[in-house]
Amino acid sequence: MAFGAVGLALYLRLPVTGSMADLLPGMIVAGLGQGVAFTTMYVAAGTGVAAGEQGAASAIASTAQQLGGSVGLAVLVALLSERAVALGGTSAGPTAQPPGILTGALHVTFAAQAAIALLGAAVALLVIGRGALRHRAGRDARGQDPLTQTAA
């Protein structure tokens, strides 16, 4: 997620009159970071789940991703529209703004996305760190994990 945040932050460098070459660094870095994050989310959703319940776990993860994306998109479009008006644009919507105003509003929106991704990375790091500590604490006196031992 942190890698994706770096990619989103690269969009802050976009000029008013840019080209595809200006977009590519952010697209590549953000795409790789988000691809890893999404894959990891599905692995985490299925870890420790019984084989017969893997479909339900995957469906819950997918539903959470879709709901988060829908709500997140709505919030980001509202932020974009608000910033465009605050920068001197009209309330006609983002596509009706002059390029300079739209670019300024997009920079704020990209910064918000990068901050959200960094926050998500920090939360994930805390959760994973706590899980690793609990996992280590669950080892028996011989240093073996009781969850992976088989009955003798």
CSV table of N, CA and C in Angstrom, one decimal:
chain,number,residue,atom,x,y,z
A,1,MET,N,0.8,-1.2,0.0
A,1,MET,CA,0.0,0.0,0.0
A,1,MET,C,0.9,1.3,0.0
A,2,ALA,N,2.0,1.2,0.7
A,2,ALA,CA,2.9,2.3,0.7
A,2,ALA,C,3.5,2.6,-0.7
A,3,PHE,N,3.8,1.5,-1.4
A,3,PHE,CA,4.3,1.6,-2.7
A,3,PHE,C,3.2,2.3,-3.6
A,4,GLY,N,1.9,1.9,-3.5
A,4,GLY,CA,0.9,2.5,-4.2
A,4,GLY,C,0.7,4.0,-3.9
A,5,ALA,N,0.9,4.3,-2.6
A,5,ALA,CA,0.9,5.7,-2.2
A,5,ALA,C,1.9,6.6,-2.8
A,6,VAL,N,3.1,6.0,-3.0
A,6,VAL,CA,4.2,6.7,-3.7
A,6,VAL,C,3.8,7.0,-5.1
A,7,GLY,N,3.2,6.0,-5.8
A,7,GLY,CA,2.7,6.2,-7.1
A,7,GLY,C,1.7,7.3,-7.3
A,8,LEU,N,0.7,7.3,-6.3
A,8,LEU,CA,-0.3,8.3,-6.3
A,8,LEU,C,0.4,9.7,-6.0
A,9,ALA,N,1.4,9.7,-5.2
A,9,ALA,CA,2.1,11.0,-4.9
A,9,ALA,C,2.8,11.5,-6.2
A,10,LEU,N,3.2,10.6,-7.0
A,10,LEU,CA,3.9,11.0,-8.3
A,10,LEU,C,3.0,11.8,-9.2
A,11,TYR,N,1.7,11.6,-9.0
A,11,TYR,CA,0.7,12.4,-9.8
A,11,TYR,C,0.7,13.9,-9.4
A,12,LEU,N,1.2,14.2,-8.2
A,12,LEU,CA,1.3,15.6,-7.8
A,12,LEU,C,2.2,16.4,-8.7
A,13,ARG,N,3.0,15.8,-9.4
A,13,ARG,CA,3.9,16.5,-10.3
A,13,ARG,C,3.3,16.8,-11.7
A,14,LEU,N,2.1,16.4,-11.9
A,14,LEU,CA,1.5,16.5,-13.3
A,14,LEU,C,1.3,18.0,-13.6
A,15,PRO,N,1.8,18.4,-14.8
A,15,PRO,CA,1.6,19.8,-15.2
A,15,PRO,C,0.3,20.0,-15.8
A,16,VAL,N,-0.1,21.3,-16.0
A,16,VAL,CA,-1.4,21.6,-16.6
A,16,VAL,C,-1.5,21.1,-18.0
A,17,THR,N,-0.4,21.3,-18.8
A,17,THR,CA,-0.4,20.8,-20.2
A,17,THR,C,0.6,19.6,-20.2
A,18,GLY,N,0.2,18.5,-19.8
A,18,GLY,CA,1.1,17.3,-19.7
A,18,GLY,C,0.8,16.4,-20.9
A,19,SER,N,1.5,15.3,-20.8
A,19,SER,CA,1.3,14.2,-21.8
A,19,SER,C,1.3,12.9,-21.1
A,20,MET,N,1.1,11.9,-21.9
A,20,MET,CA,1.1,10.5,-21.4
A,20,MET,C,2.4,10.2,-20.6
A,21,ALA,N,3.5,10.7,-21.1
A,21,ALA,CA,4.8,10.5,-20.5
A,21,ALA,C,4.8,11.0,-19.0
A,22,ASP,N,4.0,12.0,-18.7
A,22,ASP,CA,3.9,12.6,-17.4
A,22,ASP,C,3.1,11.6,-16.5
A,23,LEU,N,2.2,10.9,-17.0
A,23,LEU,CA,1.3,10.0,-16.3
A,23,LEU,C,2.0,8.7,-16.0
A,24,LEU,N,2.8,8.2,-16.9
A,24,LEU,CA,3.3,6.8,-16.8
A,24,LEU,C,4.0,6.5,-15.5
A,25,PRO,N,4.9,7.3,-15.0
A,25,PRO,CA,5.6,6.9,-13.7
A,25,PRO,C,4.6,6.6,-12.6
A,26,GLY,N,3.6,7.5,-12.4
A,26,GLY,CA,2.6,7.3,-11.4
A,26,GLY,C,1.8,6.1,-11.6
A,27,MET,N,1.4,5.9,-12.9
A,27,MET,CA,0.6,4.7,-13.3
A,27,MET,C,1.3,3.4,-13.0
A,28,ILE,N,2.6,3.3,-13.3
A,28,ILE,CA,3.3,2.1,-13.1
A,28,ILE,C,3.5,1.8,-11.7
A,29,VAL,N,4.0,2.8,-10.9
A,29,VAL,CA,4.2,2.6,-9.5
A,29,VAL,C,2.9,2.3,-8.7
A,30,ALA,N,1.9,3.1,-8.9
A,30,ALA,CA,0.6,2.9,-8.2
A,30,ALA,C,0.0,1.6,-8.6
A,31,GLY,N,0.1,1.2,-9.9
A,31,GLY,CA,-0.5,-0.1,-10.4
A,31,GLY,C,0.2,-1.3,-9.7
A,32,LEU,N,1.5,-1.2,-9.7
A,32,LEU,CA,2.2,-2.3,-9.0
A,32,LEU,C,1.9,-2.4,-7.5
A,33,GLY,N,1.9,-1.3,-6.9
A,33,GLY,CA,1.6,-1.2,-5.4
A,33,GLY,C,0.2,-1.7,-5.1
A,34,GLN,N,-0.8,-1.2,-5.9
A,34,GLN,CA,-2.2,-1.6,-5.6
A,34,GLN,C,-2.4,-3.1,-6.0
A,35,GLY,N,-1.7,-3.5,-7.0
A,35,GLY,CA,-1.9,-4.9,-7.4
A,35,GLY,C,-1.4,-5.9,-6.3
A,36,VAL,N,-0.3,-5.5,-5.7
A,36,VAL,CA,0.3,-6.3,-4.6
A,36,VAL,C,-0.7,-6.2,-3.4
A,37,ALA,N,-1.2,-5.0,-3.1
A,37,ALA,CA,-2.1,-4.9,-2.0
A,37,ALA,C,-3.4,-5.7,-2.2
A,38,PHE,N,-4.0,-5.6,-3.4
A,38,PHE,CA,-5.2,-6.4,-3.6
A,38,PHE,C,-5.0,-7.9,-3.5
A,39,THR,N,-3.9,-8.4,-4.1
A,39,THR,CA,-3.6,-9.8,-4.0
A,39,THR,C,-3.4,-10.2,-2.6
A,40,THR,N,-2.7,-9.4,-1.8
A,40,THR,CA,-2.4,-9.7,-0.4
A,40,THR,C,-3.7,-9.7,0.4
A,41,MET,N,-4.7,-8.8,0.0
A,41,MET,CA,-5.9,-8.8,0.7
A,41,MET,C,-6.7,-10.1,0.5
A,42,TYR,N,-6.7,-10.7,-0.7
A,42,TYR,CA,-7.4,-11.9,-0.9
A,42,TYR,C,-6.7,-13.1,-0.2
A,43,VAL,N,-5.3,-13.1,-0.2
A,43,VAL,CA,-4.6,-14.1,0.5
A,43,VAL,C,-4.9,-14.1,2.0
A,44,ALA,N,-5.0,-12.9,2.6
A,44,ALA,CA,-5.3,-12.7,4.0
A,44,ALA,C,-6.7,-13.1,4.3
A,45,ALA,N,-7.6,-12.8,3.3
A,45,ALA,CA,-9.0,-13.2,3.5
A,45,ALA,C,-9.2,-14.7,3.6
A,46,GLY,N,-8.4,-15.5,2.8
A,46,GLY,CA,-8.5,-16.9,2.8
A,46,GLY,C,-7.6,-17.7,3.8
A,47,THR,N,-6.7,-17.0,4.4
A,47,THR,CA,-5.8,-17.6,5.4
A,47,THR,C,-6.6,-18.1,6.6
A,48,GLY,N,-6.4,-19.3,7.0
A,48,GLY,CA,-7.0,-19.8,8.2
A,48,GLY,C,-8.5,-20.2,8.0
A,49,VAL,N,-9.0,-20.1,6.8
A,49,VAL,CA,-10.4,-20.4,6.5
A,49,VAL,C,-10.5,-21.8,6.0
A,50,ALA,N,-11.5,-22.6,6.5
A,50,ALA,CA,-11.7,-23.9,6.0
A,50,ALA,C,-11.9,-24.0,4.5
A,51,ALA,N,-11.5,-25.1,3.9
A,51,ALA,CA,-11.6,-25.2,2.5
A,51,ALA,C,-13.0,-25.0,1.9
A,52,GLY,N,-14.0,-25.5,2.7
A,52,GLY,CA,-15.4,-25.3,2.2
A,52,GLY,C,-15.9,-23.9,2.4
A,53,GLU,N,-15.2,-23.1,3.0
A,53,GLU,CA,-15.7,-21.7,3.2
A,53,GLU,C,-14.8,-20.7,2.5
A,54,GLN,N,-13.9,-21.1,1.6
A,54,GLN,CA,-13.0,-20.2,0.9
A,54,GLN,C,-13.8,-19.3,0.0
A,55,GLY,N,-14.9,-19.8,-0.6
A,55,GLY,CA,-15.7,-19.0,-1.5
A,55,GLY,C,-16.4,-17.9,-0.8
A,56,ALA,N,-16.9,-18.2,0.4
A,56,ALA,CA,-17.5,-17.1,1.2
A,56,ALA,C,-16.5,-16.1,1.6
A,57,ALA,N,-15.3,-16.5,2.0
A,57,ALA,CA,-14.3,-15.6,2.4
A,57,ALA,C,-13.9,-14.7,1.3
A,58,SER,N,-13.7,-15.2,0.1
A,58,SER,CA,-13.4,-14.5,-1.1
A,58,SER,C,-14.5,-13.5,-1.5
A,59,ALA,N,-15.8,-13.9,-1.3
A,59,ALA,CA,-16.9,-13.1,-1.6
A,59,ALA,C,-17.0,-11.9,-0.7
A,60,ILE,N,-16.7,-12.1,0.6
A,60,ILE,CA,-16.7,-11.0,1.6
A,60,ILE,C,-15.6,-10.0,1.3
A,61,ALA,N,-14.4,-10.5,0.9
A,61,ALA,CA,-13.3,-9.6,0.6
A,61,ALA,C,-13.6,-8.8,-0.7
A,62,SER,N,-14.2,-9.5,-1.7
A,62,SER,CA,-14.6,-8.8,-2.9
A,62,SER,C,-15.7,-7.7,-2.6
A,63,THR,N,-16.6,-8.1,-1.8
A,63,THR,CA,-17.7,-7.1,-1.5
A,63,THR,C,-17.1,-5.9,-0.8
A,64,ALA,N,-16.3,-6.2,0.2
A,64,ALA,CA,-15.6,-5.1,0.9
A,64,ALA,C,-14.8,-4.2,0.0
A,65,GLN,N,-14.1,-4.8,-1.0
A,65,GLN,CA,-13.3,-4.0,-1.9
A,65,GLN,C,-14.3,-3.1,-2.8
A,66,GLN,N,-15.4,-3.7,-3.3
A,66,GLN,CA,-16.3,-3.0,-4.2
A,66,GLN,C,-17.0,-1.9,-3.4
A,67,LEU,N,-17.4,-2.2,-2.2
A,67,LEU,CA,-18.1,-1.1,-1.4
A,67,LEU,C,-17.1,0.0,-1.1
A,68,GLY,N,-15.9,-0.3,-0.7
A,68,GLY,CA,-14.9,0.7,-0.4
A,68,GLY,C,-14.6,1.5,-1.6
A,69,GLY,N,-14.5,0.9,-2.7
A,69,GLY,CA,-14.2,1.6,-4.0
A,69,GLY,C,-15.3,2.5,-4.4
A,70,SER,N,-16.6,2.1,-4.2
A,70,SER,CA,-17.7,2.9,-4.5
A,70,SER,C,-17.8,4.1,-3.6
A,71,VAL,N,-17.7,3.9,-2.3
A,71,VAL,CA,-17.8,5.0,-1.3
A,71,VAL,C,-16.6,5.9,-1.5
A,72,GLY,N,-15.4,5.3,-1.7
A,72,GLY,CA,-14.2,6.1,-1.9
A,72,GLY,C,-14.3,7.0,-3.1
A,73,LEU,N,-14.8,6.5,-4.2
A,73,LEU,CA,-14.9,7.2,-5.5
A,73,LEU,C,-15.9,8.4,-5.3
A,74,ALA,N,-17.0,8.2,-4.6
A,74,ALA,CA,-17.9,9.2,-4.3
A,74,ALA,C,-17.3,10.4,-3.5
A,75,VAL,N,-16.6,10.0,-2.5
A,75,VAL,CA,-15.9,11.0,-1.6
A,75,VAL,C,-14.9,11.8,-2.4
A,76,LEU,N,-14.1,11.1,-3.2
A,76,LEU,CA,-13.0,11.7,-4.0
A,76,LEU,C,-13.6,12.7,-5.1
A,77,VAL,N,-14.7,12.3,-5.7
A,77,VAL,CA,-15.3,13.1,-6.7
A,77,VAL,C,-15.9,14.4,-6.0
A,78,ALA,N,-16.5,14.2,-4.9
A,78,ALA,CA,-17.0,15.3,-4.1
A,78,ALA,C,-15.8,16.3,-3.7
A,79,LEU,N,-14.7,15.7,-3.3
A,79,LEU,CA,-13.5,16.5,-3.0
A,79,LEU,C,-13.0,17.3,-4.2
A,80,LEU,N,-12.9,16.6,-5.3
A,80,LEU,CA,-12.5,17.2,-6.6
A,80,LEU,C,-13.4,18.4,-7.0
A,81,SER,N,-14.7,18.2,-6.9
A,81,SER,CA,-15.6,19.2,-7.3
A,81,SER,C,-15.5,20.4,-6.3
A,82,GLU,N,-15.4,20.1,-5.0
A,82,GLU,CA,-15.3,21.2,-4.0
A,82,GLU,C,-14.1,22.0,-4.2
A,83,ARG,N,-12.9,21.3,-4.5
A,83,ARG,CA,-11.7,22.0,-4.7
A,83,ARG,C,-11.7,22.8,-6.0
A,84,ALA,N,-12.3,22.3,-7.0
A,84,ALA,CA,-12.4,23.1,-8.3
A,84,ALA,C,-13.2,24.4,-8.1
A,85,VAL,N,-14.3,24.3,-7.3
A,85,VAL,CA,-15.0,25.5,-7.1
A,85,VAL,C,-14.2,26.5,-6.2
A,86,ALA,N,-13.6,25.9,-5.2
A,86,ALA,CA,-12.8,26.8,-4.3
A,86,ALA,C,-11.6,27.5,-5.0
A,87,LEU,N,-11.1,26.8,-6.0
A,87,LEU,CA,-10.0,27.4,-6.8
A,87,LEU,C,-10.5,28.4,-7.9
A,88,GLY,N,-11.8,28.7,-7.9
A,88,GLY,CA,-12.4,29.6,-8.9
A,88,GLY,C,-13.1,29.0,-10.0
A,89,GLY,N,-13.3,27.8,-10.0
A,89,GLY,CA,-14.1,27.1,-11.1
A,89,GLY,C,-15.6,27.3,-10.9
A,90,THR,N,-16.4,26.6,-11.7
A,90,THR,CA,-17.8,26.7,-11.6
A,90,THR,C,-18.3,25.4,-11.0
A,91,SER,N,-19.6,25.4,-10.6
A,91,SER,CA,-20.2,24.2,-10.0
A,91,SER,C,-20.7,23.2,-11.1
A,92,ALA,N,-20.3,23.4,-12.3
A,92,ALA,CA,-20.9,22.6,-13.4
A,92,ALA,C,-20.3,21.2,-13.5
A,93,GLY,N,-19.3,20.9,-12.6
A,93,GLY,CA,-18.7,19.6,-12.6
A,93,GLY,C,-17.2,19.7,-13.0
A,94,PRO,N,-16.5,18.6,-12.7
A,94,PRO,CA,-15.0,18.7,-13.0
A,94,PRO,C,-14.6,18.8,-14.5
A,95,THR,N,-15.4,18.2,-15.4
A,95,THR,CA,-15.0,18.3,-16.8
A,95,THR,C,-15.3,19.7,-17.4
A,96,ALA,N,-16.0,20.5,-16.7
A,96,ALA,CA,-16.3,21.8,-17.3
A,96,ALA,C,-15.3,22.9,-16.7
A,97,GLN,N,-14.3,22.5,-16.0
A,97,GLN,CA,-13.4,23.4,-15.4
A,97,GLN,C,-12.2,23.8,-16.4
A,98,PRO,N,-11.7,25.0,-16.3
A,98,PRO,CA,-10.5,25.3,-17.0
A,98,PRO,C,-9.3,24.4,-16.6
A,99,PRO,N,-8.4,24.1,-17.5
A,99,PRO,CA,-7.3,23.1,-17.2
A,99,PRO,C,-6.5,23.4,-15.9
A,100,GLY,N,-6.2,24.7,-15.7
A,100,GLY,CA,-5.4,25.0,-14.5
A,100,GLY,C,-6.1,24.8,-13.2
A,101,ILE,N,-7.4,25.0,-13.2
A,101,ILE,CA,-8.2,24.8,-12.0
A,101,ILE,C,-8.4,23.3,-11.8
A,102,LEU,N,-8.7,22.6,-12.9
A,102,LEU,CA,-8.9,21.1,-12.8
A,102,LEU,C,-7.6,20.5,-12.3
A,103,THR,N,-6.4,20.9,-12.8
A,103,THR,CA,-5.2,20.3,-12.4
A,103,THR,C,-4.9,20.6,-10.9
A,104,GLY,N,-5.2,21.8,-10.4
A,104,GLY,CA,-5.0,22.1,-9.0
A,104,GLY,C,-5.9,21.2,-8.1
A,105,ALA,N,-7.2,21.1,-8.6
A,105,ALA,CA,-8.1,20.2,-7.8
A,105,ALA,C,-7.7,18.8,-7.8
A,106,LEU,N,-7.2,18.3,-9.0
A,106,LEU,CA,-6.7,16.9,-9.1
A,106,LEU,C,-5.5,16.7,-8.1
A,107,HIS,N,-4.6,17.7,-8.0
A,107,HIS,CA,-3.5,17.5,-7.1
A,107,HIS,C,-3.9,17.3,-5.7
A,108,VAL,N,-4.9,18.0,-5.2
A,108,VAL,CA,-5.5,17.9,-3.9
A,108,VAL,C,-6.1,16.5,-3.7
A,109,THR,N,-6.8,16.0,-4.8
A,109,THR,CA,-7.4,14.7,-4.7
A,109,THR,C,-6.4,13.6,-4.7
A,110,PHE,N,-5.4,13.7,-5.5
A,110,PHE,CA,-4.3,12.7,-5.5
A,110,PHE,C,-3.6,12.7,-4.1
A,111,ALA,N,-3.4,13.9,-3.5
A,111,ALA,CA,-2.7,13.9,-2.2
A,111,ALA,C,-3.6,13.2,-1.2
A,112,ALA,N,-4.9,13.4,-1.3
A,112,ALA,CA,-5.8,12.7,-0.3
A,112,ALA,C,-5.7,11.2,-0.5
A,113,GLN,N,-5.7,10.8,-1.8
A,113,GLN,CA,-5.6,9.3,-2.1
A,113,GLN,C,-4.3,8.8,-1.5
A,114,ALA,N,-3.2,9.5,-1.7
A,114,ALA,CA,-1.9,9.0,-1.2
A,114,ALA,C,-1.9,8.9,0.3
A,115,ALA,N,-2.5,9.9,1.0
A,115,ALA,CA,-2.6,9.9,2.4
A,115,ALA,C,-3.5,8.7,2.9
A,116,ILE,N,-4.6,8.5,2.3
A,116,ILE,CA,-5.4,7.3,2.6
A,116,ILE,C,-4.7,6.0,2.5
A,117,ALA,N,-3.9,5.9,1.4
A,117,ALA,CA,-3.1,4.7,1.2
A,117,ALA,C,-2.0,4.5,2.2
A,118,LEU,N,-1.4,5.6,2.6
A,118,LEU,CA,-0.4,5.5,3.7
A,118,LEU,C,-1.0,5.2,5.0
A,119,LEU,N,-2.2,5.7,5.3
A,119,LEU,CA,-2.9,5.3,6.5
A,119,LEU,C,-3.3,3.8,6.5
A,120,GLY,N,-3.7,3.4,5.4
A,120,GLY,CA,-4.0,1.9,5.2
A,120,GLY,C,-2.8,1.1,5.4
A,121,ALA,N,-1.6,1.5,4.9
A,121,ALA,CA,-0.4,0.8,5.1
A,121,ALA,C,0.0,0.8,6.6
A,122,ALA,N,-0.2,1.9,7.3
A,122,ALA,CA,0.2,1.9,8.7
A,122,ALA,C,-0.7,1.0,9.5
A,123,VAL,N,-2.0,1.0,9.2
A,123,VAL,CA,-2.9,0.1,9.9
A,123,VAL,C,-2.6,-1.3,9.6
A,124,ALA,N,-2.3,-1.7,8.4
A,124,ALA,CA,-2.0,-3.0,8.0
A,124,ALA,C,-0.7,-3.5,8.8
A,125,LEU,N,0.3,-2.6,8.8
A,125,LEU,CA,1.5,-2.9,9.5
A,125,LEU,C,1.3,-3.2,11.0
A,126,LEU,N,0.4,-2.4,11.6
A,126,LEU,CA,0.1,-2.6,13.0
A,126,LEU,C,-0.6,-3.9,13.2
A,127,VAL,N,-1.6,-4.2,12.4
A,127,VAL,CA,-2.3,-5.5,12.5
A,127,VAL,C,-1.4,-6.7,12.2
A,128,ILE,N,-0.6,-6.6,11.2
A,128,ILE,CA,0.3,-7.7,10.9
A,128,ILE,C,1.3,-7.9,12.0
A,129,GLY,N,1.8,-6.8,12.5
A,129,GLY,CA,2.8,-6.8,13.6
A,129,GLY,C,2.2,-7.5,14.9
A,130,ARG,N,1.0,-7.1,15.2
A,130,ARG,CA,0.3,-7.7,16.4
A,130,ARG,C,0.0,-9.2,16.1
A,131,GLY,N,-0.4,-9.5,14.9
A,131,GLY,CA,-0.6,-11.0,14.6
A,131,GLY,C,0.6,-11.8,14.7
A,132,ALA,N,1.8,-11.2,14.3
A,132,ALA,CA,3.0,-11.9,14.4
A,132,ALA,C,3.4,-12.2,15.8
A,133,LEU,N,3.2,-11.1,16.7
A,133,LEU,CA,3.5,-11.3,18.1
A,133,LEU,C,2.6,-12.4,18.7
A,134,ARG,N,1.4,-12.4,18.4
A,134,ARG,CA,0.5,-13.4,18.9
A,134,ARG,C,0.9,-14.8,18.4
A,135,HIS,N,1.3,-14.9,17.2
A,135,HIS,CA,1.7,-16.1,16.6
A,135,HIS,C,2.9,-16.7,17.3
A,136,ARG,N,3.9,-15.8,17.6
A,136,ARG,CA,5.1,-16.2,18.3
A,136,ARG,C,4.8,-16.6,19.7
A,137,ALA,N,3.8,-15.9,20.4
A,137,ALA,CA,3.5,-16.2,21.7
A,137,ALA,C,2.7,-17.6,21.8
A,138,GLY,N,2.1,-18.0,20.7
A,138,GLY,CA,1.4,-19.3,20.7
A,138,GLY,C,2.3,-20.5,20.5
A,139,ARG,N,3.5,-20.3,20.3
A,139,ARG,CA,4.5,-21.4,20.1
A,139,ARG,C,4.6,-22.1,21.4
A,140,ASP,N,4.8,-23.4,21.4
A,140,ASP,CA,4.9,-24.2,22.6
A,140,ASP,C,6.4,-24.1,23.1
A,141,ALA,N,6.7,-24.8,24.2
A,141,ALA,CA,8.0,-24.7,24.8
A,141,ALA,C,9.1,-25.3,23.9
A,142,ARG,N,8.7,-26.1,22.9
A,142,ARG,CA,9.7,-26.7,22.0
A,142,ARG,C,10.0,-25.7,20.8
A,143,GLY,N,9.2,-24.6,20.8
A,143,GLY,CA,9.4,-23.6,19.7
A,143,GLY,C,8.6,-24.0,18.5
A,144,GLN,N,7.6,-24.9,18.6
A,144,GLN,CA,6.8,-25.3,17.5
A,144,GLN,C,5.4,-24.6,17.6
A,145,ASP,N,4.9,-24.4,16.4
A,145,ASP,CA,3.6,-23.7,16.3
A,145,ASP,C,2.5,-24.8,16.6
A,146,PRO,N,1.6,-24.6,17.6
A,146,PRO,CA,0.6,-25.6,17.9
A,146,PRO,C,-0.5,-25.7,16.8
A,147,LEU,N,-0.6,-24.7,16.0
A,147,LEU,CA,-1.6,-24.7,15.0
A,147,LEU,C,-1.3,-25.6,13.8
A,148,THR,N,0.0,-25.8,13.6
A,148,THR,CA,0.5,-26.6,12.5
A,148,THR,C,0.9,-28.0,12.9
A,149,GLN,N,0.9,-28.4,14.1
A,149,GLN,CA,1.3,-29.7,14.6
A,149,GLN,C,0.2,-30.7,14.2
A,150,THR,N,0.6,-31.9,13.9
A,150,THR,CA,-0.4,-33.0,13.7
A,150,THR,C,-0.4,-33.9,14.9
A,151,ALA,N,-1.6,-34.5,15.1
A,151,ALA,CA,-1.7,-35.4,16.3
A,151,ALA,C,-0.9,-36.6,16.1
A,152,ALA,N,-0.2,-37.1,17.1
A,152,ALA,CA,0.6,-38.3,17.0
A,152,ALA,C,-0.1,-39.5,17.1
